[in-house]
Short mmCIF file of C-alpha atoms in Angstrom, two decimals:
data_model
loop_
_atom_site.label_atom_id
_atom_site.label_comp_id
_atom_site.label_asym_id
_atom_site.label_seq_id
_atom_site.Cartn_x
_atom_site.Cartn_y
_atom_site.Cartn_z
CA UNK A 1 14.90 45.84 -50.36
CA UNK A 2 18.49 46.04 -48.69
CA UNK A 3 20.01 48.93 -47.57
CA UNK A 4 22.60 49.13 -50.35
CA UNK A 5 20.11 48.35 -53.06
CA UNK A 6 18.19 51.59 -51.21
CA UNK A 7 21.26 53.38 -51.32
CA UNK A 8 21.92 52.74 -55.10
CA UNK A 9 18.26 53.90 -56.28
CA UNK A 10 19.14 57.09 -54.00
CA UNK A 11 22.06 57.91 -55.99
CA UNK A 12 20.48 56.78 -59.33
CA UNK A 13 17.35 58.93 -58.60
CA UNK A 14 19.77 62.13 -57.69
CA UNK A 15 21.47 61.73 -61.13
CA UNK A 16 18.70 61.56 -62.98
CA UNK A 17 17.32 64.44 -61.04
CA UNK A 18 20.63 66.32 -61.92
CA UNK A 19 20.51 65.27 -65.76
CA UNK A 20 17.23 66.59 -66.05
CA UNK A 21 17.83 70.11 -64.53
CA UNK A 22 21.15 70.44 -66.00
CA UNK A 23 21.21 68.70 -69.31
CA UNK A 24 17.95 68.12 -70.01
CA UNK A 25 17.48 72.11 -71.46
CA UNK A 26 20.39 71.12 -74.33
CA UNK A 27 18.28 68.19 -75.20
CA UNK A 28 15.02 70.63 -75.59
CA UNK A 29 13.77 68.82 -72.37
CA UNK A 30 13.45 71.90 -70.51
CA UNK A 31 12.21 72.35 -66.55
CA UNK A 32 8.73 72.45 -66.47
CA UNK A 33 8.11 75.74 -64.94
CA UNK A 34 4.72 75.84 -64.00
CA UNK A 35 4.70 72.55 -62.61
CA UNK A 36 7.62 73.85 -60.19
CA UNK A 37 5.37 77.05 -59.15
CA UNK A 38 2.38 74.98 -58.82
CA UNK A 39 4.30 72.50 -56.31
CA UNK A 40 5.74 75.36 -54.63
CA UNK A 41 2.49 76.63 -53.39
CA UNK A 42 1.49 72.98 -52.54
CA UNK A 43 4.73 71.96 -50.72
CA UNK A 44 5.33 75.66 -49.29
CA UNK A 45 3.31 78.27 -49.05
CA UNK A 46 0.06 75.90 -48.11
CA UNK A 47 2.29 74.87 -45.23
CA UNK A 48 3.17 78.13 -44.19
CA UNK A 49 0.36 78.17 -41.52
CA UNK A 50 1.33 75.23 -39.80
CA UNK A 51 5.16 76.48 -39.89
CA UNK A 52 4.14 79.99 -38.53
CA UNK A 53 2.23 78.48 -35.38
CA UNK A 54 4.78 75.59 -34.71
CA UNK A 55 7.69 78.53 -34.59
CA UNK A 56 5.64 80.80 -32.60
CA UNK A 57 4.98 78.47 -29.72
CA UNK A 58 8.78 77.74 -29.78
CA UNK A 59 9.36 81.03 -29.48
CA UNK A 60 7.27 81.60 -26.75
CA UNK A 61 8.37 78.62 -24.92
CA UNK A 62 11.67 78.80 -25.63
CA UNK A 63 11.61 82.85 -23.96
CA UNK A 64 9.51 81.40 -21.41
CA UNK A 65 11.36 78.52 -19.65
CA UNK A 66 14.78 80.93 -20.50
CA UNK A 67 13.27 83.79 -18.40
CA UNK A 68 12.66 81.41 -15.69
CA UNK A 69 15.61 79.54 -15.53
CA UNK A 70 18.27 82.77 -16.50
CA UNK A 71 16.14 84.79 -13.86
CA UNK A 72 17.28 83.14 -11.03
CA UNK A 73 20.94 84.16 -12.19
CA UNK A 74 19.35 87.41 -12.51
CA UNK A 75 20.50 87.48 -16.18
CA UNK A 76 16.90 87.64 -17.48
CA UNK A 77 18.42 90.27 -19.84
CA UNK A 78 20.07 87.57 -21.88
CA UNK A 79 16.60 85.95 -22.90
CA UNK A 80 16.79 87.48 -26.60
CA UNK A 81 20.40 86.26 -26.90
CA UNK A 82 19.35 82.53 -25.99
CA UNK A 83 16.32 82.81 -28.38
CA UNK A 84 17.78 84.18 -31.20
CA UNK A 85 20.95 81.44 -31.30
CA UNK A 86 18.65 78.49 -30.69
CA UNK A 87 16.46 79.53 -32.89
CA UNK A 88 18.42 80.52 -35.90
CA UNK A 89 21.29 77.84 -35.32
CA UNK A 90 19.22 74.88 -34.50
CA UNK A 91 15.40 74.68 -34.04
CA UNK A 92 14.54 76.95 -36.76
CA UNK A 93 15.38 74.95 -39.63
CA UNK A 94 14.81 71.62 -37.48
CA UNK A 95 11.18 72.23 -36.61
CA UNK A 96 10.23 73.64 -40.20
CA UNK A 97 11.70 70.67 -41.73
CA UNK A 98 9.76 68.11 -39.38
CA UNK A 99 6.33 69.99 -40.21
CA UNK A 100 7.63 69.87 -44.08
CA UNK A 101 8.17 66.34 -43.48
CA UNK A 102 4.98 65.72 -42.05
CA UNK A 103 2.85 68.12 -44.11
CA UNK A 104 4.42 67.95 -47.62
CA UNK A 105 6.79 64.86 -47.86
CA UNK A 106 4.23 62.56 -46.55
CA UNK A 107 1.94 64.04 -49.28
CA UNK A 108 4.46 63.58 -52.23
CA UNK A 109 4.81 60.29 -51.14
CA UNK A 110 1.32 59.04 -51.07
CA UNK A 111 0.56 61.03 -54.50
CA UNK A 112 3.54 59.35 -56.41
CA UNK A 113 2.60 56.07 -54.65
CA UNK A 114 -0.86 55.92 -55.60
CA UNK A 115 0.19 57.02 -59.36
CA UNK A 116 2.38 53.95 -59.08
CA UNK A 117 -0.37 51.66 -57.73
CA UNK A 118 -2.70 53.35 -60.45
CA UNK A 119 -0.61 52.36 -63.14
CA UNK A 120 0.18 56.25 -64.09
CA UNK A 121 4.02 56.12 -63.68
CA UNK A 122 3.74 53.12 -66.29
CA UNK A 123 1.44 54.95 -68.32
CA UNK A 124 3.46 58.04 -68.33
CA UNK A 125 6.71 56.01 -69.32
CA UNK A 126 4.74 54.33 -72.08
CA UNK A 127 3.88 57.81 -73.49
CA UNK A 128 7.75 58.44 -73.54
CA UNK A 129 7.26 60.85 -70.98
CA UNK A 130 9.97 60.32 -68.28
CA UNK A 131 8.27 60.08 -64.79
CA UNK A 132 11.77 61.71 -63.16
CA UNK A 133 11.58 65.06 -65.50
CA UNK A 134 7.82 65.42 -65.18
CA UNK A 135 6.72 64.25 -61.44
CA UNK A 136 10.06 64.40 -59.59
CA UNK A 137 11.96 67.22 -60.62
CA UNK A 138 9.18 69.90 -60.27
CA UNK A 139 9.13 68.49 -56.58
CA UNK A 140 12.60 68.49 -55.99
CA UNK A 141 13.18 72.16 -57.02
CA UNK A 142 10.00 73.48 -55.01
CA UNK A 143 10.98 71.61 -52.06
CA UNK A 144 14.70 73.26 -52.40
CA UNK A 145 13.40 76.82 -52.94
CA UNK A 146 10.50 76.45 -50.18
CA UNK A 147 12.25 74.66 -47.51
CA UNK A 148 14.74 77.65 -47.12
CA UNK A 149 12.08 80.11 -47.41
CA UNK A 150 10.02 78.65 -44.88
CA UNK A 151 12.96 78.37 -42.45
CA UNK A 152 13.60 82.44 -42.62
CA UNK A 153 10.05 82.98 -42.10
CA UNK A 154 9.87 80.38 -39.46
CA UNK A 155 12.92 81.91 -37.84
CA UNK A 156 11.41 85.55 -37.99
CA UNK A 157 8.08 84.22 -36.11
CA UNK A 158 10.15 82.29 -33.59
CA UNK A 159 11.71 85.27 -33.00
CA UNK A 160 8.52 87.49 -32.41
CA UNK A 161 7.43 84.78 -29.89
CA UNK A 162 10.62 85.47 -28.25
CA UNK A 163 9.76 89.27 -27.88
CA UNK A 164 5.79 88.60 -26.74
CA UNK A 165 7.17 87.14 -23.84
CA UNK A 166 10.03 89.64 -23.32
CA UNK A 167 7.73 92.38 -23.92
CA UNK A 168 4.39 91.68 -22.16
CA UNK A 169 5.92 89.21 -18.91
CA UNK A 170 9.43 91.06 -18.54
CA UNK A 171 9.14 94.69 -19.32
CA UNK A 172 11.71 94.81 -22.11
CA UNK A 173 11.37 97.28 -24.75
CA UNK A 174 10.92 96.31 -28.25
CA UNK A 175 14.30 98.47 -29.36
CA UNK A 176 16.02 96.97 -26.38
CA UNK A 177 15.02 93.10 -27.86
CA UNK A 178 15.83 93.91 -31.50
CA UNK A 179 19.25 95.32 -30.11
CA UNK A 180 20.13 92.46 -28.33
CA UNK A 181 19.06 89.94 -31.06
CA UNK A 182 21.36 92.11 -33.20
CA UNK A 183 24.02 91.33 -30.83
CA UNK A 184 23.78 87.90 -30.02
CA UNK A 185 23.03 86.43 -33.47
CA UNK A 186 25.88 86.24 -36.12
CA UNK A 187 24.57 85.95 -39.61
CA UNK A 188 26.62 83.19 -39.72
CA UNK A 189 23.97 81.96 -37.19
CA UNK A 190 21.33 82.63 -39.88
CA UNK A 191 23.46 81.09 -42.86
CA UNK A 192 24.37 78.11 -41.19
CA UNK A 193 20.87 77.74 -40.42
CA UNK A 194 20.00 78.08 -44.13
CA UNK A 195 22.83 75.89 -45.33
CA UNK A 196 21.13 73.03 -42.90
CA UNK A 197 17.59 73.70 -44.35
CA UNK A 198 18.90 73.50 -47.79
CA UNK A 199 20.71 69.96 -46.69
CA UNK A 200 17.23 69.15 -45.21
CA UNK A 201 15.16 70.22 -48.37
CA UNK A 202 17.20 67.67 -50.53
CA UNK A 203 17.09 64.66 -48.28
CA UNK A 204 13.42 65.08 -47.72
CA UNK A 205 12.21 65.42 -51.23
CA UNK A 206 14.62 62.39 -52.37
CA UNK A 207 13.67 60.06 -49.47
CA UNK A 208 9.52 61.17 -50.11
CA UNK A 209 9.71 60.74 -54.12
CA UNK A 210 11.81 57.57 -53.77
CA UNK A 211 9.70 55.84 -51.34
CA UNK A 212 6.74 56.67 -53.61
CA UNK A 213 8.28 55.54 -56.84
CA UNK A 214 9.12 52.27 -55.12
CA UNK A 215 5.17 51.29 -53.47
CA UNK A 216 4.00 48.35 -54.39
CA UNK A 217 0.76 46.33 -53.22
CA UNK A 218 -2.32 48.44 -53.24
CA UNK A 219 -3.19 51.03 -50.86
CA UNK A 220 -1.30 49.24 -47.96
CA UNK A 221 1.53 49.73 -49.82
CA UNK A 222 0.71 53.26 -50.46
CA UNK A 223 0.33 53.68 -46.32
CA UNK A 224 3.68 51.89 -45.45
CA UNK A 225 5.63 53.56 -47.81
CA UNK A 226 4.22 56.73 -46.49
CA UNK A 227 5.08 55.92 -42.79
CA UNK A 228 8.66 54.90 -43.87
CA UNK A 229 9.35 57.89 -45.88
CA UNK A 230 8.17 60.29 -42.74
CA UNK A 231 10.42 57.99 -40.88
CA UNK A 232 13.06 57.87 -42.75
CA UNK A 233 12.99 61.55 -43.70
CA UNK A 234 13.09 62.62 -39.62
CA UNK A 235 16.04 59.98 -39.00
CA UNK A 236 17.95 61.66 -42.11
CA UNK A 237 17.78 64.77 -41.46
CA UNK A 238 18.38 64.43 -37.50
CA UNK A 239 21.59 62.62 -38.68
CA UNK A 240 22.63 65.21 -41.15
CA UNK A 241 21.52 68.02 -38.43
CA UNK A 242 24.26 66.60 -35.64
CA UNK A 243 26.87 66.27 -38.45
CA UNK A 244 26.49 70.03 -39.93
CA UNK A 245 26.27 71.34 -36.16
CA UNK A 246 29.75 69.62 -35.71
CA UNK A 247 31.02 70.87 -39.00
CA UNK A 248 30.18 74.43 -38.36
CA UNK A 249 31.41 74.33 -35.06
CA UNK A 250 34.84 73.21 -36.44
CA UNK A 251 34.86 76.43 -38.88
CA UNK B 1 8.83 42.73 -92.01
CA UNK B 2 6.58 42.28 -89.21
CA UNK B 3 5.62 44.91 -86.97
CA UNK B 4 5.82 42.76 -83.93
CA UNK B 5 8.04 39.49 -83.56
CA UNK B 6 8.07 37.85 -80.34
CA UNK B 7 10.06 34.66 -80.12
CA UNK B 8 10.37 32.46 -77.31
CA UNK B 9 9.44 34.60 -74.74
CA UNK B 10 9.71 33.03 -71.26
CA UNK B 11 8.76 35.24 -68.05
CA UNK B 12 9.46 33.83 -64.50
CA UNK B 13 8.03 35.17 -61.09
CA UNK B 14 9.82 33.38 -58.67
CA UNK B 15 9.30 29.51 -59.69
CA UNK B 16 6.17 30.26 -61.26
CA UNK B 17 6.22 30.68 -64.89
CA UNK B 18 3.93 32.98 -66.29
CA UNK B 19 4.88 32.83 -70.28
CA UNK B 20 6.47 30.05 -71.38
CA UNK B 21 7.72 29.76 -74.71
CA UNK B 22 5.62 32.33 -76.44
CA UNK B 23 6.30 33.03 -80.38
CA UNK B 24 4.25 34.69 -83.07
CA UNK B 25 4.27 37.54 -85.01
CA UNK B 26 2.21 40.62 -86.40
CA UNK B 27 2.34 42.03 -90.17
CA UNK B 28 1.21 45.57 -90.72
CA UNK B 29 -2.47 46.38 -90.39
CA UNK B 30 -3.40 43.40 -88.76
CA UNK B 31 -5.26 43.41 -85.84
CA UNK B 32 -3.97 40.64 -83.63
CA UNK B 33 -6.47 39.19 -80.51
CA UNK B 34 -4.49 37.57 -77.81
CA UNK B 35 -7.22 35.72 -75.65
CA UNK B 36 -7.28 33.19 -72.57
CA UNK B 37 -8.71 32.85 -69.17
CA UNK B 38 -7.93 35.31 -66.07
CA UNK B 39 -4.60 35.39 -64.88
CA UNK B 40 -2.96 33.51 -67.71
CA UNK B 41 -0.55 36.08 -68.65
CA UNK B 42 -2.28 38.39 -71.56
CA UNK B 43 -1.54 41.68 -69.67
CA UNK B 44 1.78 40.36 -68.67
CA UNK B 45 2.32 39.52 -72.15
CA UNK B 46 1.37 42.94 -73.37
CA UNK B 47 3.44 44.79 -70.75
CA UNK B 48 6.69 42.41 -72.01
CA UNK B 49 5.88 43.89 -76.01
CA UNK B 50 5.53 47.24 -74.68
CA UNK B 51 8.86 47.07 -72.79
CA UNK B 52 7.77 47.66 -69.10
CA UNK B 53 8.57 44.13 -68.06
CA UNK B 54 12.21 42.58 -69.04
CA UNK B 55 11.29 38.83 -69.77
CA UNK B 56 13.35 36.03 -68.60
CA UNK B 57 14.51 34.88 -71.83
CA UNK B 58 13.34 35.20 -75.66
CA UNK B 59 13.22 37.69 -77.92
CA UNK B 60 10.60 41.14 -78.66
CA UNK B 61 11.08 42.92 -81.71
CA UNK B 62 9.05 46.21 -82.66
CA UNK B 63 9.61 47.42 -86.16
CA UNK B 64 12.40 45.07 -86.44
CA UNK B 65 14.35 46.64 -83.59
CA UNK B 66 15.05 44.43 -80.47
CA UNK B 67 13.84 46.05 -77.25
CA UNK B 68 14.55 43.72 -74.76
CA UNK B 69 18.20 44.73 -74.61
CA UNK B 70 17.73 48.20 -75.86
CA UNK B 71 19.08 51.33 -73.96
CA UNK B 72 15.95 53.52 -72.27
CA UNK B 73 16.76 56.35 -74.44
CA UNK B 74 16.60 54.55 -77.49
CA UNK B 75 13.27 52.29 -76.29
CA UNK B 76 11.95 56.11 -75.65
CA UNK B 77 12.23 57.15 -79.09
CA UNK B 78 10.76 53.79 -80.49
CA UNK B 79 7.80 54.11 -77.70
CA UNK B 80 6.62 57.62 -79.50
CA UNK B 81 5.75 55.13 -82.72
CA UNK B 82 3.33 53.52 -80.64
CA UNK B 83 -0.09 53.57 -78.12
CA UNK B 84 -1.20 51.94 -75.18
CA UNK B 85 -4.75 51.90 -73.91
CA UNK B 86 -4.47 50.42 -69.96
CA UNK B 87 -7.15 48.05 -68.71
CA UNK B 88 -8.61 50.50 -66.27
CA UNK B 89 -7.40 53.86 -68.37
CA UNK B 90 -4.48 54.71 -66.21
CA UNK B 91 -5.29 58.60 -66.73
CA UNK B 92 -3.46 60.80 -64.64
CA UNK B 93 -5.91 61.95 -61.74
CA UNK B 94 -4.41 65.19 -61.08
CA UNK B 95 -5.19 66.46 -64.76
CA UNK B 96 -8.56 66.86 -66.59
CA UNK B 97 -9.62 64.38 -69.47
CA UNK B 98 -8.55 66.94 -71.72
CA UNK B 99 -5.51 67.31 -70.18
CA UNK B 100 -4.63 63.58 -70.19
CA UNK B 101 -5.56 63.21 -74.19
CA UNK B 102 -3.24 66.50 -74.78
CA UNK B 103 -0.69 65.15 -72.66
CA UNK B 104 1.47 62.68 -75.58
CA UNK B 105 1.10 66.08 -77.69
CA UNK B 106 2.00 68.52 -75.17
CA UNK B 107 5.47 66.55 -74.13
CA UNK B 108 5.93 64.86 -77.44
CA UNK B 109 5.39 67.31 -79.87
CA UNK B 110 6.14 70.90 -81.00
CA UNK B 111 2.27 71.55 -81.75
CA UNK B 112 0.84 74.70 -81.59
CA UNK B 113 -1.79 75.12 -78.41
CA UNK B 114 -4.67 75.82 -80.53
CA UNK B 115 -4.34 73.04 -82.51
CA UNK B 116 -3.68 70.39 -79.65
CA UNK B 117 -6.87 71.84 -78.54
CA UNK B 118 -8.89 70.73 -81.55
CA UNK B 119 -6.75 67.35 -82.09
CA UNK B 120 -8.29 66.90 -78.27
CA UNK B 121 -11.67 67.87 -79.26
CA UNK B 122 -11.18 65.33 -82.44
CA UNK B 123 -9.99 62.30 -80.30
CA UNK B 124 -12.69 62.79 -77.92
CA UNK B 125 -15.14 63.09 -80.30
CA UNK B 126 -13.88 59.61 -81.84
CA UNK B 127 -14.90 57.50 -78.57
CA UNK B 128 -17.99 59.47 -78.14
CA UNK B 129 -16.95 61.54 -75.00
CA UNK B 130 -17.19 65.62 -76.71
CA UNK B 131 -17.99 67.71 -73.83
CA UNK B 132 -16.26 66.07 -70.93
CA UNK B 133 -12.95 67.51 -71.69
CA UNK B 134 -13.00 69.53 -68.06
CA UNK B 135 -14.03 66.87 -65.93
CA UNK B 136 -11.19 64.97 -64.00
CA UNK B 137 -11.21 61.25 -64.37
CA UNK B 138 -12.53 60.50 -60.65
CA UNK B 139 -16.00 62.43 -61.94
CA UNK B 140 -16.47 59.78 -64.90
CA UNK B 141 -17.23 56.43 -64.88
CA UNK B 142 -14.55 53.48 -65.34
CA UNK B 143 -16.09 52.79 -69.03
CA UNK B 144 -15.53 56.75 -69.88
CA UNK B 145 -12.34 56.42 -68.48
CA UNK B 146 -11.10 53.56 -70.72
CA UNK B 147 -12.51 55.37 -73.67
CA UNK B 148 -10.33 58.56 -72.62
CA UNK B 149 -7.72 56.14 -72.49
CA UNK B 150 -8.05 54.97 -75.76
CA UNK B 151 -8.50 58.71 -77.04
CA UNK B 152 -4.93 59.44 -75.57
CA UNK B 153 -3.36 55.84 -76.63
CA UNK B 154 -4.35 57.12 -80.21
CA UNK B 155 -3.53 61.35 -80.12
CA UNK B 156 0.08 60.94 -81.60
CA UNK B 157 -1.64 58.70 -84.34
CA UNK B 158 0.51 55.79 -83.44
CA UNK B 159 1.73 53.16 -86.22
CA UNK B 160 0.61 50.54 -83.16
CA UNK B 161 -2.02 50.47 -80.92
CA UNK B 162 -2.02 48.06 -77.84
CA UNK B 163 -5.29 47.89 -75.99
CA UNK B 164 -5.78 46.08 -72.96
CA UNK B 165 -9.46 44.67 -72.57
CA UNK B 166 -11.13 47.98 -74.03
CA UNK B 167 -14.40 46.79 -74.15
CA UNK B 168 -15.12 45.34 -70.91
CA UNK B 169 -17.35 47.43 -68.33
CA UNK B 170 -18.86 49.23 -71.44
CA UNK B 171 -22.38 48.87 -72.48
CA UNK B 172 -22.92 46.99 -76.18
CA UNK B 173 -23.20 50.19 -78.37
CA UNK B 174 -20.34 51.87 -76.79
CA UNK B 175 -18.55 48.14 -77.25
CA UNK B 176 -19.79 48.57 -80.83
CA UNK B 177 -18.51 52.12 -81.13
CA UNK B 178 -14.78 50.93 -79.83
CA UNK B 179 -14.91 48.11 -82.21
CA UNK B 180 -15.78 50.59 -85.09
CA UNK B 181 -12.70 52.45 -84.04
CA UNK B 182 -10.28 49.93 -83.97
CA UNK B 183 -11.62 48.07 -87.11
CA UNK B 184 -11.44 51.62 -89.12
CA UNK B 185 -8.09 52.63 -87.61
CA UNK B 186 -6.33 49.54 -88.95
CA UNK B 187 -8.50 49.13 -92.19
CA UNK B 188 -8.24 52.33 -93.29
CA UNK B 189 -5.10 53.98 -91.67
CA UNK B 190 -3.08 50.85 -91.78
CA UNK B 191 -2.47 50.85 -87.96
CA UNK B 192 -1.69 47.78 -86.30
CA UNK B 193 -3.39 46.87 -83.43
CA UNK B 194 -2.76 44.05 -80.79
CA UNK B 195 -5.88 43.82 -78.64
CA UNK B 196 -6.35 41.76 -75.31
CA UNK B 197 -10.05 40.78 -75.00
CA UNK B 198 -12.51 38.57 -73.29
CA UNK B 199 -15.49 39.40 -75.17
CA UNK B 200 -15.82 36.79 -78.03
CA UNK B 201 -18.28 38.88 -79.78
CA UNK B 202 -16.09 41.92 -80.18
CA UNK B 203 -12.92 39.61 -80.89
CA UNK B 204 -14.30 38.08 -83.86
CA UNK B 205 -15.72 41.59 -85.25
CA UNK B 206 -12.00 42.98 -85.35
CA UNK B 207 -9.39 40.56 -85.48
CA UNK B 208 -7.63 39.64 -88.23
CA UNK B 209 -5.46 36.98 -86.31
CA UNK B 210 -5.80 35.79 -82.83
CA UNK B 211 -3.26 33.80 -80.07
CA UNK B 212 -5.12 31.59 -77.41
CA UNK B 213 -3.14 31.54 -74.11
CA UNK B 214 -3.71 28.29 -72.34
CA UNK B 215 -4.73 27.35 -68.70
CA UNK B 216 -3.69 24.98 -66.29
CA UNK B 217 -1.18 22.57 -67.24
CA UNK B 218 -0.25 24.74 -70.41
CA UNK B 219 -0.35 27.74 -68.76
CA UNK B 220 1.60 30.78 -70.61
CA UNK B 221 1.90 28.98 -73.48
CA UNK B 222 0.12 29.51 -76.81
CA UNK B 223 -2.58 26.72 -77.67
CA UNK B 224 -4.35 28.02 -80.67
CA UNK B 225 -2.87 30.59 -83.37
CA UNK B 226 -4.58 31.36 -86.65
CA UNK B 227 -7.10 33.70 -88.34
CA UNK B 228 -10.70 33.94 -86.79
CA UNK B 229 -12.49 31.43 -88.62
CA UNK B 230 -9.05 28.92 -87.77
CA UNK B 231 -9.82 29.43 -84.24
CA UNK B 232 -13.56 29.01 -84.63
CA UNK B 233 -13.34 25.47 -85.55
CA UNK B 234 -10.17 24.93 -83.81
CA UNK B 235 -9.82 21.34 -82.71
CA UNK B 236 -8.36 21.69 -79.25
CA UNK B 237 -11.31 20.84 -76.80
CA UNK B 238 -10.13 24.07 -74.50
CA UNK B 239 -10.38 26.34 -77.41
CA UNK B 240 -13.78 25.14 -77.90
CA UNK B 241 -14.61 25.37 -74.39
CA UNK B 242 -12.97 29.32 -74.25
CA UNK B 243 -14.95 30.09 -77.19
CA UNK B 244 -18.33 28.95 -76.69
CA UNK B 245 -18.22 29.99 -73.02
CA UNK B 246 -18.97 26.26 -71.54
CA UNK B 247 -18.53 26.27 -67.54
CA UNK B 248 -16.94 22.69 -67.90
CA UNK B 249 -14.54 20.93 -70.01
CA UNK B 250 -10.67 20.53 -70.32
CA UNK B 251 -10.40 23.42 -67.64
CA UNK B 252 -12.59 21.66 -64.56
CA UNK B 253 -14.81 23.72 -62.45
CA UNK B 254 -16.68 20.85 -60.73
CA UNK B 255 -14.89 18.16 -58.95
CA UNK B 256 -15.63 14.81 -57.44
CA UNK B 257 -17.06 14.74 -54.02
CA UNK B 258 -13.79 13.09 -52.86
CA UNK B 259 -11.62 15.39 -54.53
CA UNK B 260 -13.70 18.18 -52.70
CA UNK B 261 -13.24 16.82 -49.54
CA UNK B 262 -9.41 16.61 -50.52
CA UNK B 263 -8.86 20.12 -51.51
CA UNK B 264 -11.13 21.57 -48.48
CA UNK B 265 -8.67 19.38 -45.76
CA UNK B 266 -5.51 20.20 -48.08
CA UNK B 267 -4.58 16.72 -47.64
CA UNK B 268 -5.87 13.36 -48.33
CA UNK B 269 -8.67 11.97 -46.54
CA UNK B 270 -7.82 9.52 -43.65
CA UNK B 271 -9.03 6.22 -44.43
CA UNK B 272 -12.11 4.68 -42.24
CA UNK B 273 -13.04 8.23 -41.49
CA UNK B 274 -16.66 9.47 -42.61
CA UNK B 275 -17.01 12.70 -43.73
#
């Protein structure tokens, strides 16, 4: 499909999702709450261990690298500042996004793709059940809630990783570390990270669902769609990240 | 007024014409059998009638309403009036057998969950699958999946039932059960049915009207149409070959040795070369 056609499908899917969320309940077609929670568990809760591990290791390495460089200038006391700003503003949302794309976005594409190949999507349509309302909306809402939530968790765990280095390798007191964090990190840093993760969630789930629903050609098609969904999601996320960072600098 | 009216239906995939001027109609309470060789466009025809494919040209009317140009919300309303039994069941793999059968009821009716439970049991009983409610589709056989598909198709007691090869892969007893079910639904409850099948025994057992789609040069056109008796005694050699299940006839299988070599080579043989 051409880029233009892809974009048209993307906006069409957006419109459909919003229509089912906001207008559906007034037409006797409410959002399937139980399905939303089921997807929240699959997309978010089950991604937590992986997110935690990634964030922890980044917090650790960030503090180690920072300590190494900053101590040469006698500024190792600023390690917490470095960790706070980097994780809250940039790495937290981005890394959690990458983990969720690899773990949950790809799963969504593969699942919807397999359903498409197995005629399940067609069967839903023939039963007068709209696939966007039935399958996409719960995943969309789950992702929109869970990615920011995971990002908050990831931020905390990353900061805890920084603390491990500061506390055990640099003899910095826990109270000092927390105090430095509070001084360095503005609420705005956290909020900008949250806005980012919300935008990322929107992009990731739409790209994943669109790739899955567009599958054709059997098992091979599902594989290709999953690959392209991961690649496109990461690219879209990086571009959005650059744009949002620039926007936040302006304000 | 016919329940289904198809007129001059043409469908092309690229330069390949899969359906070429198909015209027929089905009256209320009839069981229409669609027959034809593998890959002749039977399933494609069915997909057009249920509205999941759009024709290149031609008209399809269900219950007197044109569906080829119908907007999606209206088509959705119309779809509540018919059930479709897919060739491989098309069950939702993430739901259990019982949840699959309950799905149309849960989503498209306001029936109490206790009653839905009862209806699910009744429908599964019809297809001989009582007690399998809590298994996942992956845990049952292909033939069973197909029967669950049929139970789901009739869950909302539709006026019109489409069945894509409902008995292929079933044992003779189950085939008879499914045939009896289709027969009862149409004769006793006045349901209209369209069944695509290869199985001649089953076709003549349940059909009240038949069409045969052609192969080769006549691919995608109706070569015979009429009552079971008319089809059984049809003069067309291709229809006879199909009904009697003969390996050779108008639909050629055996080639002359010369043609065989040509086909293998992909070009005519050179003169003076021994093969």
